[in-house]
Amino acid sequence: MKHVSLGGLDVSRIGLGAMTMAGVYTTGAGLDDAESIRAIHRALDLGVTHIDTAEIYGPFHSEELVGRAMKGRRDQVVVATKFGLVSHSGGGPGVTDSSPENVRAAVEGSLKRLGTDHIDLYYQHRVDRNTPIEETVGALARLVAEGKVRHIGLSEASPDTIRRAHAVHPVAALQTEYSLWTRDPETDLLPLLRELGIGFVPYSPLGHGFLTGQIRSVDDFADDDWRKTNPRFIGENFQRNLRIVCEVEAVAAQVGATPAQIALAWLLTQGDDIAPIPGTKRVARVEENTAADGIELSAEQIERLNNLTPAAGERHDEVHMAAIDR
């Protein structure tokens, strides 16, 4: 597995997202902790070093699971987790809080659940409009000085917020959705990150599963699967977006790969400072995703993928888009 640098932090260029291990798509349904731990172990065996989780996943279940999986193998793992969507002063899960007091409470809980004395990459999960970013990053800088955090990151932050944060303490990585059907970061974010020397961690690099080619109808989803309310999975948008999948499948057929592998291989061609974190709880998917590291796309294939029609529909519903710093 090749490696890249995220603001000085060395990681495998394909990581593993642990969100679905907590059943996030379907509010806890279908949990299989034993399989999830096997998936993490298989990823490590295949050279993946970068495992991404968050306190809100579960909440707390994903961190606990990653902690169990890392036991005895901590030196193989660059562990990333996130704070800020659980208020520890009484608000609870789902309440945005990046106050210095909450950052302190959050990190102590995450360290305990992960079973470690330090977090390699600690992200603010969403920008807190009630707390100046300078105060939050100041609190993170103190955790770095104490050795509890090695590098800091931001998630779904605007260019202005990134600049302000980076002026207080170096930001190692930004995490934002980026894939063949979410190209927004290319306009403003990627140029800024490269100007500042900040790495980029695309989440949902497979479009919430859409780019795998396995989803042909939302009727396949459970009733409480939040993708049923995602604009890109609804009505005519869904049918339009299937055309993107057909193009990816055509390239996959040329290469002798799966659509998911093509989607990941394309991301890897976008720069040596990009480290996607496809999420899964299945060993077979880990093996499929990590194999994308060895796929070489031709210039013509890259150009074909670059020119795909943009996805129809916003990437989140109104409530979730409102929570994103833009």
mmCIF file with all atom_site columns, C-alpha atoms in Angstrom, residues 124-326:
data_model
loop_
_atom_site.group_PDB
_atom_site.id
_atom_site.type_symbol
_atom_site.label_atom_id
_atom_site.label_alt_id
_atom_site.label_comp_id
_atom_site.label_asym_id
_atom_site.label_entity_id
_atom_site.label_seq_id
_atom_site.pdbx_PDB_ins_code
_atom_site.Cartn_x
_atom_site.Cartn_y
_atom_site.Cartn_z
_atom_site.occupancy
_atom_site.B_iso_or_equiv
_atom_site.pdbx_formal_charge
_atom_site.auth_seq_id
_atom_site.auth_comp_id
_atom_site.auth_asym_id
_atom_site.auth_atom_id
_atom_site.pdbx_PDB_model_num
ATOM 1   C CA . GLN A 1 124 ? -13.609 19.183 14.744  1.00 0.00 ? 124 GLN A CA 1
ATOM 2   C CA . HIS A 1 125 ? -16.564 17.313 13.234  1.00 0.00 ? 125 HIS A CA 1
ATOM 3   C CA . ARG A 1 126 ? -18.603 20.380 12.277  1.00 0.00 ? 126 ARG A CA 1
ATOM 4   C CA . VAL A 1 127 ? -17.859 24.065 12.733  1.00 0.00 ? 127 VAL A CA 1
ATOM 5   C CA . ASP A 1 128 ? -19.544 25.481 15.848  1.00 0.00 ? 128 ASP A CA 1
ATOM 6   C CA . ARG A 1 129 ? -21.067 28.843 15.016  1.00 0.00 ? 129 ARG A CA 1
ATOM 7   C CA . ASN A 1 130 ? -21.321 29.679 18.720  1.00 0.00 ? 130 ASN A CA 1
ATOM 8   C CA . THR A 1 131 ? -17.597 29.272 19.404  1.00 0.00 ? 131 THR A CA 1
ATOM 9   C CA . PRO A 1 132 ? -14.918 31.206 17.502  1.00 0.00 ? 132 PRO A CA 1
ATOM 10  C CA . ILE A 1 133 ? -12.679 28.778 15.654  1.00 0.00 ? 133 ILE A CA 1
ATOM 11  C CA . GLU A 1 134 ? -9.667  30.437 17.292  1.00 0.00 ? 134 GLU A CA 1
ATOM 12  C CA . GLU A 1 135 ? -10.895 29.325 20.733  1.00 0.00 ? 135 GLU A CA 1
ATOM 13  C CA . THR A 1 136 ? -11.479 25.762 19.593  1.00 0.00 ? 136 THR A CA 1
ATOM 14  C CA . VAL A 1 137 ? -8.091  25.479 17.899  1.00 0.00 ? 137 VAL A CA 1
ATOM 15  C CA . GLY A 1 138 ? -6.450  27.053 20.934  1.00 0.00 ? 138 GLY A CA 1
ATOM 16  C CA . ALA A 1 139 ? -7.885  24.243 23.052  1.00 0.00 ? 139 ALA A CA 1
ATOM 17  C CA . LEU A 1 140 ? -6.649  21.681 20.521  1.00 0.00 ? 140 LEU A CA 1
ATOM 18  C CA . ALA A 1 141 ? -3.185  23.258 20.543  1.00 0.00 ? 141 ALA A CA 1
ATOM 19  C CA . ARG A 1 142 ? -3.053  22.726 24.297  1.00 0.00 ? 142 ARG A CA 1
ATOM 20  C CA . LEU A 1 143 ? -3.906  19.045 23.796  1.00 0.00 ? 143 LEU A CA 1
ATOM 21  C CA . VAL A 1 144 ? -1.081  18.784 21.264  1.00 0.00 ? 144 VAL A CA 1
ATOM 22  C CA . ALA A 1 145 ? 1.301   20.349 23.785  1.00 0.00 ? 145 ALA A CA 1
ATOM 23  C CA . GLU A 1 146 ? 0.168   17.792 26.368  1.00 0.00 ? 146 GLU A CA 1
ATOM 24  C CA . GLY A 1 147 ? 0.765   14.904 23.964  1.00 0.00 ? 147 GLY A CA 1
ATOM 25  C CA . LYS A 1 148 ? -2.858  13.763 23.940  1.00 0.00 ? 148 LYS A CA 1
ATOM 26  C CA . VAL A 1 149 ? -3.282  14.767 20.297  1.00 0.00 ? 149 VAL A CA 1
ATOM 27  C CA . ARG A 1 150 ? -0.605  14.567 17.609  1.00 0.00 ? 150 ARG A CA 1
ATOM 28  C CA . HIS A 1 151 ? -2.290  16.439 14.726  1.00 0.00 ? 151 HIS A CA 1
ATOM 29  C CA . ILE A 1 152 ? -5.489  18.436 14.360  1.00 0.00 ? 152 ILE A CA 1
ATOM 30  C CA . GLY A 1 153 ? -8.057  18.490 11.590  1.00 0.00 ? 153 GLY A CA 1
ATOM 31  C CA . LEU A 1 154 ? -11.269 20.137 10.454  1.00 0.00 ? 154 LEU A CA 1
ATOM 32  C CA . SER A 1 155 ? -14.331 18.658 8.780   1.00 0.00 ? 155 SER A CA 1
ATOM 33  C CA . GLU A 1 156 ? -16.685 20.485 6.409   1.00 0.00 ? 156 GLU A CA 1
ATOM 34  C CA . ALA A 1 157 ? -15.006 23.828 7.073   1.00 0.00 ? 157 ALA A CA 1
ATOM 35  C CA . SER A 1 158 ? -15.094 26.815 4.731   1.00 0.00 ? 158 SER A CA 1
ATOM 36  C CA . PRO A 1 159 ? -11.935 28.421 3.294   1.00 0.00 ? 159 PRO A CA 1
ATOM 37  C CA . ASP A 1 160 ? -12.227 31.362 5.709   1.00 0.00 ? 160 ASP A CA 1
ATOM 38  C CA . THR A 1 161 ? -12.510 29.055 8.726   1.00 0.00 ? 161 THR A CA 1
ATOM 39  C CA . ILE A 1 162 ? -9.563  26.988 7.523   1.00 0.00 ? 162 ILE A CA 1
ATOM 40  C CA . ARG A 1 163 ? -7.355  30.052 7.196   1.00 0.00 ? 163 ARG A CA 1
ATOM 41  C CA . ARG A 1 164 ? -8.316  31.331 10.646  1.00 0.00 ? 164 ARG A CA 1
ATOM 42  C CA . ALA A 1 165 ? -7.740  27.942 12.250  1.00 0.00 ? 165 ALA A CA 1
ATOM 43  C CA . HIS A 1 166 ? -4.396  27.391 10.521  1.00 0.00 ? 166 HIS A CA 1
ATOM 44  C CA . ALA A 1 167 ? -3.178  30.779 11.753  1.00 0.00 ? 167 ALA A CA 1
ATOM 45  C CA . VAL A 1 168 ? -3.584  29.568 15.360  1.00 0.00 ? 168 VAL A CA 1
ATOM 46  C CA . HIS A 1 169 ? -2.099  26.086 14.944  1.00 0.00 ? 169 HIS A CA 1
ATOM 47  C CA . PRO A 1 170 ? -1.143  24.067 11.846  1.00 0.00 ? 170 PRO A CA 1
ATOM 48  C CA . VAL A 1 171 ? -4.066  22.045 10.523  1.00 0.00 ? 171 VAL A CA 1
ATOM 49  C CA . ALA A 1 172 ? -2.934  18.678 9.174   1.00 0.00 ? 172 ALA A CA 1
ATOM 50  C CA . ALA A 1 173 ? -6.053  17.602 7.310   1.00 0.00 ? 173 ALA A CA 1
ATOM 51  C CA . LEU A 1 174 ? -9.466  18.636 6.106   1.00 0.00 ? 174 LEU A CA 1
ATOM 52  C CA . GLN A 1 175 ? -12.213 16.047 5.817   1.00 0.00 ? 175 GLN A CA 1
ATOM 53  C CA . THR A 1 176 ? -15.017 16.762 3.357   1.00 0.00 ? 176 THR A CA 1
ATOM 54  C CA . GLU A 1 177 ? -17.139 14.749 0.959   1.00 0.00 ? 177 GLU A CA 1
ATOM 55  C CA . TYR A 1 178 ? -15.377 14.281 -2.391  1.00 0.00 ? 178 TYR A CA 1
ATOM 56  C CA . SER A 1 179 ? -16.036 11.717 -5.097  1.00 0.00 ? 179 SER A CA 1
ATOM 57  C CA . LEU A 1 180 ? -16.995 11.314 -8.721  1.00 0.00 ? 180 LEU A CA 1
ATOM 58  C CA . TRP A 1 181 ? -20.414 12.694 -7.839  1.00 0.00 ? 181 TRP A CA 1
ATOM 59  C CA . THR A 1 182 ? -19.288 15.410 -5.419  1.00 0.00 ? 182 THR A CA 1
ATOM 60  C CA . ARG A 1 183 ? -16.686 17.575 -7.137  1.00 0.00 ? 183 ARG A CA 1
ATOM 61  C CA . ASP A 1 184 ? -17.303 20.807 -5.173  1.00 0.00 ? 184 ASP A CA 1
ATOM 62  C CA . PRO A 1 185 ? -13.919 20.823 -3.343  1.00 0.00 ? 185 PRO A CA 1
ATOM 63  C CA . GLU A 1 186 ? -12.013 21.247 -6.605  1.00 0.00 ? 186 GLU A CA 1
ATOM 64  C CA . THR A 1 187 ? -13.023 24.885 -7.022  1.00 0.00 ? 187 THR A CA 1
ATOM 65  C CA . ASP A 1 188 ? -11.887 26.563 -3.797  1.00 0.00 ? 188 ASP A CA 1
ATOM 66  C CA . LEU A 1 189 ? -10.914 24.018 -1.153  1.00 0.00 ? 189 LEU A CA 1
ATOM 67  C CA . LEU A 1 190 ? -8.209  21.968 -2.871  1.00 0.00 ? 190 LEU A CA 1
ATOM 68  C CA . PRO A 1 191 ? -6.236  25.008 -4.079  1.00 0.00 ? 191 PRO A CA 1
ATOM 69  C CA . LEU A 1 192 ? -6.345  26.488 -0.562  1.00 0.00 ? 192 LEU A CA 1
ATOM 70  C CA . LEU A 1 193 ? -5.295  23.249 1.103   1.00 0.00 ? 193 LEU A CA 1
ATOM 71  C CA . ARG A 1 194 ? -2.333  22.973 -1.232  1.00 0.00 ? 194 ARG A CA 1
ATOM 72  C CA . GLU A 1 195 ? -1.387  26.576 -0.607  1.00 0.00 ? 195 GLU A CA 1
ATOM 73  C CA . LEU A 1 196 ? -1.326  25.909 3.153   1.00 0.00 ? 196 LEU A CA 1
ATOM 74  C CA . GLY A 1 197 ? 0.145   22.393 3.032   1.00 0.00 ? 197 GLY A CA 1
ATOM 75  C CA . ILE A 1 198 ? -2.971  20.727 4.452   1.00 0.00 ? 198 ILE A CA 1
ATOM 76  C CA . GLY A 1 199 ? -3.869  17.176 3.452   1.00 0.00 ? 199 GLY A CA 1
ATOM 77  C CA . PHE A 1 200 ? -7.302  16.160 2.196   1.00 0.00 ? 200 PHE A CA 1
ATOM 78  C CA . VAL A 1 201 ? -9.359  13.219 3.469   1.00 0.00 ? 201 VAL A CA 1
ATOM 79  C CA . PRO A 1 202 ? -12.426 12.583 1.289   1.00 0.00 ? 202 PRO A CA 1
ATOM 80  C CA . TYR A 1 203 ? -15.291 10.944 3.119   1.00 0.00 ? 203 TYR A CA 1
ATOM 81  C CA . SER A 1 204 ? -18.053 9.080  1.260   1.00 0.00 ? 204 SER A CA 1
ATOM 82  C CA . PRO A 1 205 ? -15.696 8.501  -1.690  1.00 0.00 ? 205 PRO A CA 1
ATOM 83  C CA . LEU A 1 206 ? -18.208 5.959  -3.010  1.00 0.00 ? 206 LEU A CA 1
ATOM 84  C CA . GLY A 1 207 ? -21.184 8.322  -2.827  1.00 0.00 ? 207 GLY A CA 1
ATOM 85  C CA . HIS A 1 208 ? -22.856 6.622  0.159   1.00 0.00 ? 208 HIS A CA 1
ATOM 86  C CA . GLY A 1 209 ? -22.618 3.356  -1.773  1.00 0.00 ? 209 GLY A CA 1
ATOM 87  C CA . PHE A 1 210 ? -24.140 4.709  -4.982  1.00 0.00 ? 210 PHE A CA 1
ATOM 88  C CA . LEU A 1 211 ? -20.905 4.479  -6.982  1.00 0.00 ? 211 LEU A CA 1
ATOM 89  C CA . THR A 1 212 ? -20.517 0.771  -6.214  1.00 0.00 ? 212 THR A CA 1
ATOM 90  C CA . GLY A 1 213 ? -23.206 0.010  -8.782  1.00 0.00 ? 213 GLY A CA 1
ATOM 91  C CA . GLN A 1 214 ? -24.999 -2.168 -6.255  1.00 0.00 ? 214 GLN A CA 1
ATOM 92  C CA . ILE A 1 215 ? -27.859 0.270  -5.628  1.00 0.00 ? 215 ILE A CA 1
ATOM 93  C CA . ARG A 1 216 ? -30.548 0.242  -8.299  1.00 0.00 ? 216 ARG A CA 1
ATOM 94  C CA . SER A 1 217 ? -33.580 1.220  -6.237  1.00 0.00 ? 217 SER A CA 1
ATOM 95  C CA . VAL A 1 218 ? -34.171 2.952  -2.906  1.00 0.00 ? 218 VAL A CA 1
ATOM 96  C CA . ASP A 1 219 ? -36.673 0.184  -2.232  1.00 0.00 ? 219 ASP A CA 1
ATOM 97  C CA . ASP A 1 220 ? -33.647 -1.902 -1.289  1.00 0.00 ? 220 ASP A CA 1
ATOM 98  C CA . PHE A 1 221 ? -33.043 0.368  1.724   1.00 0.00 ? 221 PHE A CA 1
ATOM 99  C CA . ALA A 1 222 ? -34.527 -0.156 5.175   1.00 0.00 ? 222 ALA A CA 1
ATOM 100 C CA . ASP A 1 223 ? -37.363 2.200  6.054   1.00 0.00 ? 223 ASP A CA 1
ATOM 101 C CA . ASP A 1 224 ? -35.185 4.222  8.431   1.00 0.00 ? 224 ASP A CA 1
ATOM 102 C CA . ASP A 1 225 ? -32.177 4.464  6.085   1.00 0.00 ? 225 ASP A CA 1
ATOM 103 C CA . TRP A 1 226 ? -31.494 8.211  5.828   1.00 0.00 ? 226 TRP A CA 1
ATOM 104 C CA . ARG A 1 227 ? -30.493 7.876  2.194   1.00 0.00 ? 227 ARG A CA 1
ATOM 105 C CA . LYS A 1 228 ? -34.213 7.646  1.420   1.00 0.00 ? 228 LYS A CA 1
ATOM 106 C CA . THR A 1 229 ? -34.401 11.383 2.198   1.00 0.00 ? 229 THR A CA 1
ATOM 107 C CA . ASN A 1 230 ? -31.151 12.330 0.461   1.00 0.00 ? 230 ASN A CA 1
ATOM 108 C CA . PRO A 1 231 ? -31.898 14.495 -2.602  1.00 0.00 ? 231 PRO A CA 1
ATOM 109 C CA . ARG A 1 232 ? -29.584 12.467 -4.838  1.00 0.00 ? 232 ARG A CA 1
ATOM 110 C CA . PHE A 1 233 ? -31.469 9.263  -4.101  1.00 0.00 ? 233 PHE A CA 1
ATOM 111 C CA . ILE A 1 234 ? -34.949 10.679 -4.721  1.00 0.00 ? 234 ILE A CA 1
ATOM 112 C CA . GLY A 1 235 ? -37.137 10.530 -7.827  1.00 0.00 ? 235 GLY A CA 1
ATOM 113 C CA . GLU A 1 236 ? -35.720 11.808 -11.096 1.00 0.00 ? 236 GLU A CA 1
ATOM 114 C CA . ASN A 1 237 ? -32.400 12.666 -9.463  1.00 0.00 ? 237 ASN A CA 1
ATOM 115 C CA . PHE A 1 238 ? -31.866 8.994  -8.695  1.00 0.00 ? 238 PHE A CA 1
ATOM 116 C CA . GLN A 1 239 ? -32.475 8.008  -12.316 1.00 0.00 ? 239 GLN A CA 1
ATOM 117 C CA . ARG A 1 240 ? -30.198 10.751 -13.632 1.00 0.00 ? 240 ARG A CA 1
ATOM 118 C CA . ASN A 1 241 ? -27.430 9.748  -11.261 1.00 0.00 ? 241 ASN A CA 1
ATOM 119 C CA . LEU A 1 242 ? -27.584 6.147  -12.434 1.00 0.00 ? 242 LEU A CA 1
ATOM 120 C CA . ARG A 1 243 ? -26.058 7.430  -15.683 1.00 0.00 ? 243 ARG A CA 1
ATOM 121 C CA . ILE A 1 244 ? -22.910 8.332  -13.720 1.00 0.00 ? 244 ILE A CA 1
ATOM 122 C CA . VAL A 1 245 ? -22.742 4.770  -12.433 1.00 0.00 ? 245 VAL A CA 1
ATOM 123 C CA . CYS A 1 246 ? -23.126 3.406  -15.966 1.00 0.00 ? 246 CYS A CA 1
ATOM 124 C CA . GLU A 1 247 ? -20.076 5.404  -17.073 1.00 0.00 ? 247 GLU A CA 1
ATOM 125 C CA . VAL A 1 248 ? -18.056 4.175  -14.108 1.00 0.00 ? 248 VAL A CA 1
ATOM 126 C CA . GLU A 1 249 ? -19.127 0.619  -14.872 1.00 0.00 ? 249 GLU A CA 1
ATOM 127 C CA . ALA A 1 250 ? -17.963 1.019  -18.467 1.00 0.00 ? 250 ALA A CA 1
ATOM 128 C CA . VAL A 1 251 ? -14.474 2.035  -17.342 1.00 0.00 ? 251 VAL A CA 1
ATOM 129 C CA . ALA A 1 252 ? -14.496 -0.782 -14.781 1.00 0.00 ? 252 ALA A CA 1
ATOM 130 C CA . ALA A 1 253 ? -15.203 -3.281 -17.559 1.00 0.00 ? 253 ALA A CA 1
ATOM 131 C CA . GLN A 1 254 ? -12.218 -1.958 -19.533 1.00 0.00 ? 254 GLN A CA 1
ATOM 132 C CA . VAL A 1 255 ? -9.881  -2.311 -16.567 1.00 0.00 ? 255 VAL A CA 1
ATOM 133 C CA . GLY A 1 256 ? -11.260 -5.561 -15.170 1.00 0.00 ? 256 GLY A CA 1
ATOM 134 C CA . ALA A 1 257 ? -12.177 -3.927 -11.871 1.00 0.00 ? 257 ALA A CA 1
ATOM 135 C CA . THR A 1 258 ? -15.297 -3.107 -9.882  1.00 0.00 ? 258 THR A CA 1
ATOM 136 C CA . PRO A 1 259 ? -17.023 0.278  -10.055 1.00 0.00 ? 259 PRO A CA 1
ATOM 137 C CA . ALA A 1 260 ? -16.006 0.975  -6.459  1.00 0.00 ? 260 ALA A CA 1
ATOM 138 C CA . GLN A 1 261 ? -12.367 0.352  -7.314  1.00 0.00 ? 261 GLN A CA 1
ATOM 139 C CA . ILE A 1 262 ? -12.578 2.704  -10.289 1.00 0.00 ? 262 ILE A CA 1
ATOM 140 C CA . ALA A 1 263 ? -14.154 5.449  -8.163  1.00 0.00 ? 263 ALA A CA 1
ATOM 141 C CA . LEU A 1 264 ? -11.344 5.123  -5.613  1.00 0.00 ? 264 LEU A CA 1
ATOM 142 C CA . ALA A 1 265 ? -8.604  4.833  -8.228  1.00 0.00 ? 265 ALA A CA 1
ATOM 143 C CA . TRP A 1 266 ? -9.859  8.053  -9.830  1.00 0.00 ? 266 TRP A CA 1
ATOM 144 C CA . LEU A 1 267 ? -9.651  9.853  -6.470  1.00 0.00 ? 267 LEU A CA 1
ATOM 145 C CA . LEU A 1 268 ? -6.074  8.688  -6.051  1.00 0.00 ? 268 LEU A CA 1
ATOM 146 C CA . THR A 1 269 ? -5.142  10.333 -9.362  1.00 0.00 ? 269 THR A CA 1
ATOM 147 C CA . GLN A 1 270 ? -6.242  13.726 -8.044  1.00 0.00 ? 270 GLN A CA 1
ATOM 148 C CA . GLY A 1 271 ? -3.136  14.277 -5.920  1.00 0.00 ? 271 GLY A CA 1
ATOM 149 C CA . ASP A 1 272 ? -0.562  12.766 -3.592  1.00 0.00 ? 272 ASP A CA 1
ATOM 150 C CA . ASP A 1 273 ? -2.086  14.659 -0.664  1.00 0.00 ? 273 ASP A CA 1
ATOM 151 C CA . ILE A 1 274 ? -5.441  12.860 -0.861  1.00 0.00 ? 274 ILE A CA 1
ATOM 152 C CA . ALA A 1 275 ? -6.324  9.887  1.360   1.00 0.00 ? 275 ALA A CA 1
ATOM 153 C CA . PRO A 1 276 ? -9.940  8.659  0.993   1.00 0.00 ? 276 PRO A CA 1
ATOM 154 C CA . ILE A 1 277 ? -11.599 6.689  3.767   1.00 0.00 ? 277 ILE A CA 1
ATOM 155 C CA . PRO A 1 278 ? -14.186 4.339  2.234   1.00 0.00 ? 278 PRO A CA 1
ATOM 156 C CA . GLY A 1 279 ? -16.406 3.010  4.981   1.00 0.00 ? 279 GLY A CA 1
ATOM 157 C CA . THR A 1 280 ? -17.493 -0.582 5.464   1.00 0.00 ? 280 THR A CA 1
ATOM 158 C CA . LYS A 1 281 ? -17.997 -3.218 8.110   1.00 0.00 ? 281 LYS A CA 1
ATOM 159 C CA . ARG A 1 282 ? -17.345 -6.158 5.771   1.00 0.00 ? 282 ARG A CA 1
ATOM 160 C CA . VAL A 1 283 ? -14.057 -7.970 5.144   1.00 0.00 ? 283 VAL A CA 1
ATOM 161 C CA . ALA A 1 284 ? -14.898 -8.520 1.464   1.00 0.00 ? 284 ALA A CA 1
ATOM 162 C CA . ARG A 1 285 ? -15.430 -4.792 0.921   1.00 0.00 ? 285 ARG A CA 1
ATOM 163 C CA . VAL A 1 286 ? -12.151 -3.966 2.663   1.00 0.00 ? 286 VAL A CA 1
ATOM 164 C CA . GLU A 1 287 ? -10.363 -6.318 0.281   1.00 0.00 ? 287 GLU A CA 1
ATOM 165 C CA . GLU A 1 288 ? -12.148 -4.819 -2.727  1.00 0.00 ? 288 GLU A CA 1
ATOM 166 C CA . ASN A 1 289 ? -11.497 -1.214 -1.715  1.00 0.00 ? 289 ASN A CA 1
ATOM 167 C CA . THR A 1 290 ? -7.842  -1.601 -0.813  1.00 0.00 ? 290 THR A CA 1
ATOM 168 C CA . ALA A 1 291 ? -7.145  -3.314 -4.142  1.00 0.00 ? 291 ALA A CA 1
ATOM 169 C CA . ALA A 1 292 ? -7.857  0.041  -5.802  1.00 0.00 ? 292 ALA A CA 1
ATOM 170 C CA . ASP A 1 293 ? -4.353  1.042  -4.701  1.00 0.00 ? 293 ASP A CA 1
ATOM 171 C CA . GLY A 1 294 ? -2.945  -1.113 -7.489  1.00 0.00 ? 294 GLY A CA 1
ATOM 172 C CA . ILE A 1 295 ? -5.183  0.076  -10.328 1.00 0.00 ? 295 ILE A CA 1
ATOM 173 C CA . GLU A 1 296 ? -3.656  2.267  -13.021 1.00 0.00 ? 296 GLU A CA 1
ATOM 174 C CA . LEU A 1 297 ? -6.082  4.320  -15.086 1.00 0.00 ? 297 LEU A CA 1
ATOM 175 C CA . SER A 1 298 ? -5.081  5.535  -18.537 1.00 0.00 ? 298 SER A CA 1
ATOM 176 C CA . ALA A 1 299 ? -5.097  9.224  -19.389 1.00 0.00 ? 299 ALA A CA 1
ATOM 177 C CA . GLU A 1 300 ? -8.157  8.646  -21.557 1.00 0.00 ? 300 GLU A CA 1
ATOM 178 C CA . GLN A 1 301 ? -10.013 6.892  -18.755 1.00 0.00 ? 301 GLN A CA 1
ATOM 179 C CA . ILE A 1 302 ? -9.180  9.652  -16.291 1.00 0.00 ? 302 ILE A CA 1
ATOM 180 C CA . GLU A 1 303 ? -10.388 12.240 -18.767 1.00 0.00 ? 303 GLU A CA 1
ATOM 181 C CA . ARG A 1 304 ? -13.630 10.319 -19.304 1.00 0.00 ? 304 ARG A CA 1
ATOM 182 C CA . LEU A 1 305 ? -14.251 10.216 -15.560 1.00 0.00 ? 305 LEU A CA 1
ATOM 183 C CA . ASN A 1 306 ? -13.267 13.851 -15.137 1.00 0.00 ? 306 ASN A CA 1
ATOM 184 C CA . ASN A 1 307 ? -15.957 14.838 -17.615 1.00 0.00 ? 307 ASN A CA 1
ATOM 185 C CA . LEU A 1 308 ? -18.861 12.948 -16.068 1.00 0.00 ? 308 LEU A CA 1
ATOM 186 C CA . THR A 1 309 ? -22.109 14.915 -15.785 1.00 0.00 ? 309 THR A CA 1
ATOM 187 C CA . PRO A 1 310 ? -22.353 16.394 -12.262 1.00 0.00 ? 310 PRO A CA 1
ATOM 188 C CA . ALA A 1 311 ? -24.690 14.606 -9.852  1.00 0.00 ? 311 ALA A CA 1
ATOM 189 C CA . ALA A 1 312 ? -28.290 15.800 -9.754  1.00 0.00 ? 312 ALA A CA 1
ATOM 190 C CA . GLY A 1 313 ? -29.468 17.103 -6.374  1.00 0.00 ? 313 GLY A CA 1
ATOM 191 C CA . GLU A 1 314 ? -27.789 18.536 -3.278  1.00 0.00 ? 314 GLU A CA 1
ATOM 192 C CA . ARG A 1 315 ? -25.488 16.146 -1.451  1.00 0.00 ? 315 ARG A CA 1
ATOM 193 C CA . HIS A 1 316 ? -27.520 16.428 1.777   1.00 0.00 ? 316 HIS A CA 1
ATOM 194 C CA . ASP A 1 317 ? -31.019 17.474 2.741   1.00 0.00 ? 317 ASP A CA 1
ATOM 195 C CA . GLU A 1 318 ? -31.708 21.039 3.898   1.00 0.00 ? 318 GLU A CA 1
ATOM 196 C CA . VAL A 1 319 ? -31.140 20.309 7.586   1.00 0.00 ? 319 VAL A CA 1
ATOM 197 C CA . HIS A 1 320 ? -27.733 18.711 7.053   1.00 0.00 ? 320 HIS A CA 1
ATOM 198 C CA . MET A 1 321 ? -26.638 21.295 4.477   1.00 0.00 ? 321 MET A CA 1
ATOM 199 C CA . ALA A 1 322 ? -27.509 24.050 6.954   1.00 0.00 ? 322 ALA A CA 1
ATOM 200 C CA . ALA A 1 323 ? -25.014 22.561 9.404   1.00 0.00 ? 323 ALA A CA 1
ATOM 201 C CA . ILE A 1 324 ? -22.137 22.834 6.946   1.00 0.00 ? 324 ILE A CA 1
ATOM 202 C CA . ASP A 1 325 ? -19.802 25.808 7.147   1.00 0.00 ? 325 ASP A CA 1
ATOM 203 C CA . ARG A 1 326 ? -19.810 27.480 3.713   1.00 0.00 ? 326 ARG A CA 1
#
